[in-house]
Amino acid sequence: MIFSRDQICAHRGASGHYPENTRAAFDAAAQSGAGWIETDIQCLADGELVIFHDEQLGRTATGSARLRDLCWSEVAPLDIGSWKGAEFSTQRPLRCEDLIEWQSGATDRPGIVWEMKCSEDPEAVEAAAQALIERLSVAQDHRCIVSSFSRALLQAIRPRLPAVPMALIAGALPADGIAFCLNNALEGIHLDGQDLHETAAHMILAAGLSLRSYTVNTEAEARRLSVLGVSMIMTDFPERLLTTP
Ligand code: G3P
Ligand code: CA
């Protein structure tokens, strides 16, 4: 084994070889031995929380509608597997609660890094916050981290889910990124591994924040980041970093 289980997070599931954000990708991530999975959630027009990365259909499912304009009854039947291979044509979208149920289905299932996709629009933030709080506040023994690029979303949920670790996502470290995390009781920061270097890593760790990086698909880059103090590597290919060649 190259890295330990808890250092490795399967980005959108094992999305290198499986269709992202599907049960197939999450099952493969669990089988790879990854201690964590990362996944994207967004709020639909009816308040359901769907696991889906893009703002609109087109890349991983047929159509062009914006997710935020659709209801769950319209999203649930979508084929989100065929774009990756005909053998995945039965893959359908999951909701937040479906993945929580999947996690609780076995004792060794990975923890979940939720990435809440959300604009800074106040109405969208409140709808997303409400939906997420409802699902996570009833989940028992749910090992998770909540993360977002949306500062407004993090500020809305932080006081209402006090026991859940939360992290700001950014590309490179923003000038006010550490202060934002500390002022809002966030536990960590998730940065693009390509843009992360020693000075920023040192500042983050010295502030007492956890440092995690995305999306890292080579062993050499994962090792570089690990030496800098990155505690979790989000990768599309967890099996590469968990299996001795
Ligand atoms: O959670 C970090 C990372 O996934 C953010 O970028 O575009 O892959 O959702 P993206
Ligand atoms: Ca993501």
XYZ file of C-alpha atoms and ligand atoms in Angstrom:
256
model
C 0.000 0.000 0.000
C 1.319 3.435 -0.977
C -0.968 5.665 1.085
C -3.211 4.808 3.993
C -6.959 4.431 3.478
C -7.803 7.663 5.232
C -5.408 9.654 3.080
C -7.236 8.672 -0.086
C -10.568 10.078 -1.205
C -12.169 8.842 -4.426
C -13.163 11.969 -6.330
C -16.792 11.665 -7.537
C -16.279 7.989 -6.630
C -13.714 5.999 -8.586
C -14.492 8.266 -11.532
C -11.444 7.419 -13.623
C -12.908 4.103 -14.735
C -16.575 4.467 -13.714
C -19.207 7.111 -14.422
C -18.780 9.870 -11.863
C -21.162 10.224 -8.936
C -22.892 6.886 -9.521
C -23.392 3.857 -7.336
C -20.963 1.979 -9.626
C -18.272 4.584 -8.943
C -18.938 4.580 -5.201
C -18.932 0.762 -5.015
C -15.624 0.675 -6.910
C -14.200 3.302 -4.549
C -15.161 1.213 -1.538
C -13.630 -1.881 -3.144
C -10.398 -0.003 -3.844
C -9.981 0.553 -0.116
C -10.389 4.340 -0.228
C -11.300 5.690 3.200
C -13.339 8.533 1.699
C -15.385 9.465 -1.315
C -15.995 12.995 -2.575
C -19.299 13.831 -4.207
C -21.195 16.823 -5.581
C -24.706 17.711 -4.491
C -27.069 20.389 -5.660
C -30.565 21.494 -4.865
C -33.350 20.862 -7.376
C -36.414 23.027 -7.907
C -38.458 20.889 -5.497
C -35.855 20.955 -2.718
C -34.462 17.471 -3.359
C -30.664 17.149 -3.165
C -29.273 15.294 -6.159
C -25.758 13.957 -6.582
C -24.600 15.569 -9.802
C -21.623 17.696 -10.757
C -22.590 19.938 -13.669
C -25.007 22.865 -13.473
C -26.844 21.567 -16.514
C -27.467 18.375 -18.422
C -25.452 17.573 -21.527
C -22.110 16.052 -20.563
C -23.115 13.052 -18.446
C -26.832 12.881 -19.310
C -28.904 13.726 -22.348
C -30.546 17.167 -22.366
C -29.656 20.790 -21.769
C -31.844 21.861 -18.821
C -30.350 23.480 -15.746
C -30.531 21.177 -12.724
C -31.970 23.901 -10.547
C -34.990 24.125 -12.876
C -35.769 20.393 -12.682
C -37.680 18.301 -10.124
C -36.577 14.907 -8.837
C -39.245 13.135 -10.928
C -37.506 14.517 -14.038
C -33.963 13.787 -12.875
C -34.472 10.305 -11.377
C -34.908 8.479 -14.743
C -31.825 10.018 -16.390
C -29.171 7.637 -17.714
C -25.940 8.985 -16.209
C -23.792 5.986 -17.082
C -23.862 5.456 -20.845
C -21.565 8.399 -21.606
C -18.800 6.420 -19.886
C -19.660 3.063 -21.468
C -22.670 1.034 -22.574
C -22.143 -1.328 -19.641
C -23.125 1.510 -17.274
C -26.467 2.301 -18.923
C -28.439 1.287 -15.827
C -26.844 3.944 -13.610
C -29.366 6.501 -12.355
C -28.909 9.608 -10.214
C -28.835 9.273 -6.431
C -30.059 11.687 -3.812
C -28.158 12.746 -0.718
C -30.189 10.370 1.465
C -29.556 7.458 -0.926
C -25.814 7.853 -0.474
C -26.154 8.119 3.298
C -28.102 4.855 3.209
C -25.380 3.300 1.010
C -22.750 4.402 3.525
C -24.603 2.806 6.416
C -25.008 -0.454 4.447
C -21.650 -1.847 5.646
C -19.313 -0.977 8.500
C -16.294 -0.323 6.276
C -17.916 2.051 3.806
C -15.941 5.263 3.137
C -16.612 8.588 4.788
C -18.289 11.156 2.544
C -16.871 14.539 1.550
C -19.967 16.399 0.433
C -19.340 19.241 -1.966
C -22.386 21.454 -1.974
C -22.638 23.220 -5.335
C -24.405 26.519 -4.800
C -24.321 30.065 -6.090
C -24.049 33.030 -3.726
C -27.644 34.063 -4.509
C -29.431 34.383 -1.124
C -32.512 32.405 -2.134
C -30.465 29.571 -3.604
C -28.235 29.533 -0.527
C -31.169 29.288 1.878
C -32.856 26.524 -0.124
C -29.633 24.516 -0.332
C -28.822 25.104 3.332
C -32.255 24.034 4.486
C -32.197 20.902 2.339
C -28.743 19.868 3.553
C -29.470 20.543 7.213
C -32.630 18.421 7.053
C -30.737 15.429 5.660
C -27.560 15.599 7.733
C -29.142 16.417 11.083
C -31.031 13.094 11.107
C -28.154 10.928 9.813
C -26.777 8.744 12.609
C -23.058 7.839 12.757
C -22.538 9.606 9.464
C -18.804 10.120 8.882
C -18.605 13.171 6.659
C -17.077 16.549 5.855
C -19.145 19.284 4.211
C -17.331 21.520 1.747
C -18.204 24.249 -0.718
C -16.808 26.988 -2.909
C -19.800 29.039 -1.727
C -18.871 31.080 1.302
C -22.478 32.137 1.812
C -23.581 28.505 1.943
C -20.911 27.616 4.500
C -21.894 30.574 6.656
C -25.554 29.554 6.480
C -24.997 25.942 7.549
C -22.090 26.284 10.003
C -24.167 27.202 13.085
C -26.962 24.791 12.203
C -24.807 21.642 11.931
C -22.397 22.248 14.802
C -20.889 18.742 14.923
C -20.037 18.452 11.226
C -16.509 19.341 10.044
C -16.660 21.899 7.254
C -14.168 23.197 4.719
C -13.831 26.000 2.214
C -12.903 24.939 -1.332
C -10.760 27.184 -3.529
C -8.274 26.863 -6.369
C -5.167 28.515 -4.965
C -5.262 29.823 -1.394
C -7.218 33.117 -1.420
C -5.618 36.037 0.414
C -8.400 35.963 2.996
C -8.959 32.189 2.914
C -7.404 31.338 6.274
C -9.147 34.227 8.023
C -12.481 33.190 6.524
C -12.059 29.630 7.815
C -11.028 30.717 11.306
C -13.726 33.376 11.600
C -16.398 30.886 10.584
C -15.231 27.891 12.627
C -14.364 25.840 9.570
C -12.146 22.829 10.150
C -10.187 22.886 6.919
C -9.530 24.075 3.413
C -9.560 22.110 0.145
C -7.262 23.437 -2.573
C -6.341 22.483 -6.114
C -3.189 20.401 -5.756
C -1.639 21.957 -8.869
C -1.729 25.391 -7.251
C -0.509 24.359 -3.824
C 3.044 25.088 -2.771
C 5.059 25.202 0.421
C 4.314 28.714 1.631
C 0.540 28.379 1.468
C 0.618 24.893 2.951
C 2.733 26.093 5.850
C 0.409 29.029 6.559
C -2.671 26.804 6.529
C -1.185 24.187 8.838
C 0.254 26.842 11.172
C -3.270 28.224 11.529
C -4.436 24.827 12.749
C -6.547 24.032 9.690
C -6.736 20.688 7.914
C -5.415 20.773 4.369
C -6.828 18.537 1.629
C -6.234 18.638 -2.137
C -8.018 17.796 -5.358
C -7.729 16.360 -8.050
C -4.476 14.420 -7.904
C -4.049 11.503 -10.268
C -0.359 10.620 -10.136
C 1.626 9.042 -7.348
C 4.412 11.604 -7.724
C 2.053 14.542 -7.229
C 0.329 12.811 -4.329
C 3.688 12.263 -2.646
C 4.681 15.913 -3.183
C 1.463 17.104 -1.556
C 1.704 14.614 1.269
C 5.175 15.947 2.125
C 3.658 19.451 2.278
C 1.197 18.238 4.918
C -1.859 17.534 2.791
C -3.838 14.997 4.814
C -6.249 13.864 2.112
C -5.704 13.346 -1.594
C -8.826 13.457 -3.747
C -8.217 11.344 -6.824
C -10.152 9.889 -9.744
C -7.974 6.765 -9.503
C -7.894 5.635 -5.865
C -6.623 2.206 -6.876
C -3.398 3.774 -8.217
C -2.534 5.236 -4.845
C -3.658 2.335 -2.712
C -2.156 -0.616 -4.569
C 1.504 -1.485 -4.648
C 2.487 -1.886 -8.317
O -14.240 18.952 -3.911
C -13.179 19.467 -4.633
C -13.341 19.386 -6.126
O -14.170 18.329 -6.480
C -13.849 20.658 -6.697
O -13.884 20.697 -8.085
O -15.112 20.700 -10.245
O -14.262 18.581 -9.331
O -16.192 19.700 -8.260
P -14.901 19.885 -9.022
Ca -16.502 18.171 -6.499
